[in-house]
Amino acid sequence: MKGLDQRTPQVSIQAKIIFVDRTDIEQLGVKYDFGSTTQFFNKLIQRPDPRTAEPVDTDLDGVPDALVPKENFPANENIVSLGGNSLSALGNAAQEVVNPALDLIFSTAIGNFDLTAFVQALQSVELADIQAEPTITTLDNRQAEILVGDRVPIRVIDVSAVAGGGTGGTVVPRATVTFQQTGINLRVTPHVTGTRQILMEVHAERSNVRPASVDIGFTFQTQQADNQILVGDGETAVIGGLTVTEVTVSKTGIPFLVDLPILGKLFGFTNQQENRRDRARLMRLVGIRRGTALLCVSALALAVWACETARHIGGIQADTQKPAIALSNTAGDTQDIAGGLRFNVSAVDNLALKSVDLTFSGGLIGTLDTTFVGQVKTYAVGRQLTFSSSSGAGGNITIIGRATDGAGNFAEDTISIFLSNVQALQVFLISPSRIPGRAAERRQ
């Protein structure tokens, strides 16, 4: 009966899902206006119309002494000099950078001609970091699902609806509303095997609404992963990962000149946009206890450096920074065995420490290991090892400390301590007995 009456294993799933979206935009454009006082295009720069000139008193003596135009030529009118020997030109007049961060105007005179350049530039970076940590608990072979998000209403208009009944009724559009679920969805079905492993059916999905140039004005963007995976105790397995990079480059400008190396950007408008989406998921079985199985589902986001540009695409950044460890004695370089072997250990890592190992050699042979569970960045402890005077420990003892992080990086530090193990000298005095036949007396 005890073999049959067994509690159904219970599985606790903890998930961490991270999505990183990055958009880089670079825009640069230059427009030119080249003309003279007698011939010019009036689209970029509106010149004054001399036909609207009126007399003006500039020296305030009450007598008009100059003519000042009151209006400009309309922007759709171009002035052409019929006398010849004149030149005017426009470059990239119809191009525009929307909401530029920089507007620059440069003008100069070349003989009887005027040259004006308009420079517009824009660079923007959009970074979205979405993290979700759902947690659910279920029994063995039972499906568990958690959904966190929004229900987006969608209105559907049926223009074929007829009001009043029959075929002769009036056609009146009828609107109905449907709801589309968006957000984070995690669905897991665990199967506990007899070999302390978990066979899992995993469905992870994230959806959201994005504006788009379609009929209803938006689309539903969805990322999902469906997988079956066998995870053992303490093992980690990748169940899915995706990196999507979209680079769009558009260039318009003056023919031939816009294609020149380096200088070509001065004769046109360039627009470069890069969209990058990174997805990755890991699954790790933390442990299985009697009657209970504990699972942890975690997601790994690709580290995206905020300072990168579209020319330096970010990826998964490996942890290459070593931890730091320091050993120090607390009672001097020479210590007595009566007080024990005393020293301090301190270690630190930028992400998390995995273990701190101590190795003893010389007058003491042994190891002392500390393994961490969880995210431990800083470790500081004072050690005191005690021995009996007859233990044989003593002399020069070398201690090597090694700190290791989760990526396998390690650092070491070494100290030497002389442990004095000299027993107190005992003196015995033996005096002869004054009584015949009696043994000699021994006094300490």
mmCIF file of N, CA and C in Angstrom, residues 9 59 117 140 154 191 295 342 357 369 421:
data_model
loop_
_atom_site.group_PDB
_atom_site.id
_atom_site.type_symbol
_atom_site.label_atom_id
_atom_site.label_comp_id
_atom_site.label_asym_id
_atom_site.label_seq_id
_atom_site.Cartn_x
_atom_site.Cartn_y
_atom_site.Cartn_z
ATOM 1 N N PRO A 9 3.751 14.126 -7.934
ATOM 2 C CA PRO A 9 4.763 15.211 -7.938
ATOM 3 C C PRO A 9 4.140 16.529 -8.366
ATOM 4 N N ASP A 59 16.939 108.014 -43.300
ATOM 5 C CA ASP A 59 17.728 108.861 -42.404
ATOM 6 C C ASP A 59 16.863 109.736 -41.515
ATOM 7 N N ALA A 117 23.411 76.971 -48.966
ATOM 8 C CA ALA A 117 23.280 75.532 -48.680
ATOM 9 C C ALA A 117 22.509 75.355 -47.378
ATOM 10 N N ASP A 140 2.088 16.875 -11.892
ATOM 11 C CA ASP A 140 2.702 16.099 -12.959
ATOM 12 C C ASP A 140 1.649 15.729 -14.011
ATOM 13 N N ILE A 154 -11.492 45.140 -31.409
ATOM 14 C CA ILE A 154 -11.462 45.378 -32.859
ATOM 15 C C ILE A 154 -12.915 45.489 -33.336
ATOM 16 N N HIS A 191 6.287 16.341 -17.420
ATOM 17 C CA HIS A 191 6.171 14.901 -17.212
ATOM 18 C C HIS A 191 7.403 14.462 -16.423
ATOM 19 N N LEU A 295 11.022 23.430 -11.229
ATOM 20 C CA LEU A 295 11.595 23.812 -12.510
ATOM 21 C C LEU A 295 11.775 25.310 -12.544
ATOM 22 N N ARG A 342 44.210 31.982 11.831
ATOM 23 C CA ARG A 342 43.228 33.044 11.625
ATOM 24 C C ARG A 342 43.579 33.886 10.417
ATOM 25 N N ASP A 357 37.423 28.757 -3.342
ATOM 26 C CA ASP A 357 38.128 27.559 -2.915
ATOM 27 C C ASP A 357 39.433 27.953 -2.234
ATOM 28 N N ASP A 369 36.209 24.471 0.467
ATOM 29 C CA ASP A 369 35.487 24.995 -0.692
ATOM 30 C C ASP A 369 34.146 25.575 -0.256
ATOM 31 N N ASN A 421 53.884 25.589 16.812
ATOM 32 C CA ASN A 421 53.335 24.456 17.561
ATOM 33 C C ASN A 421 54.431 23.900 18.466
#
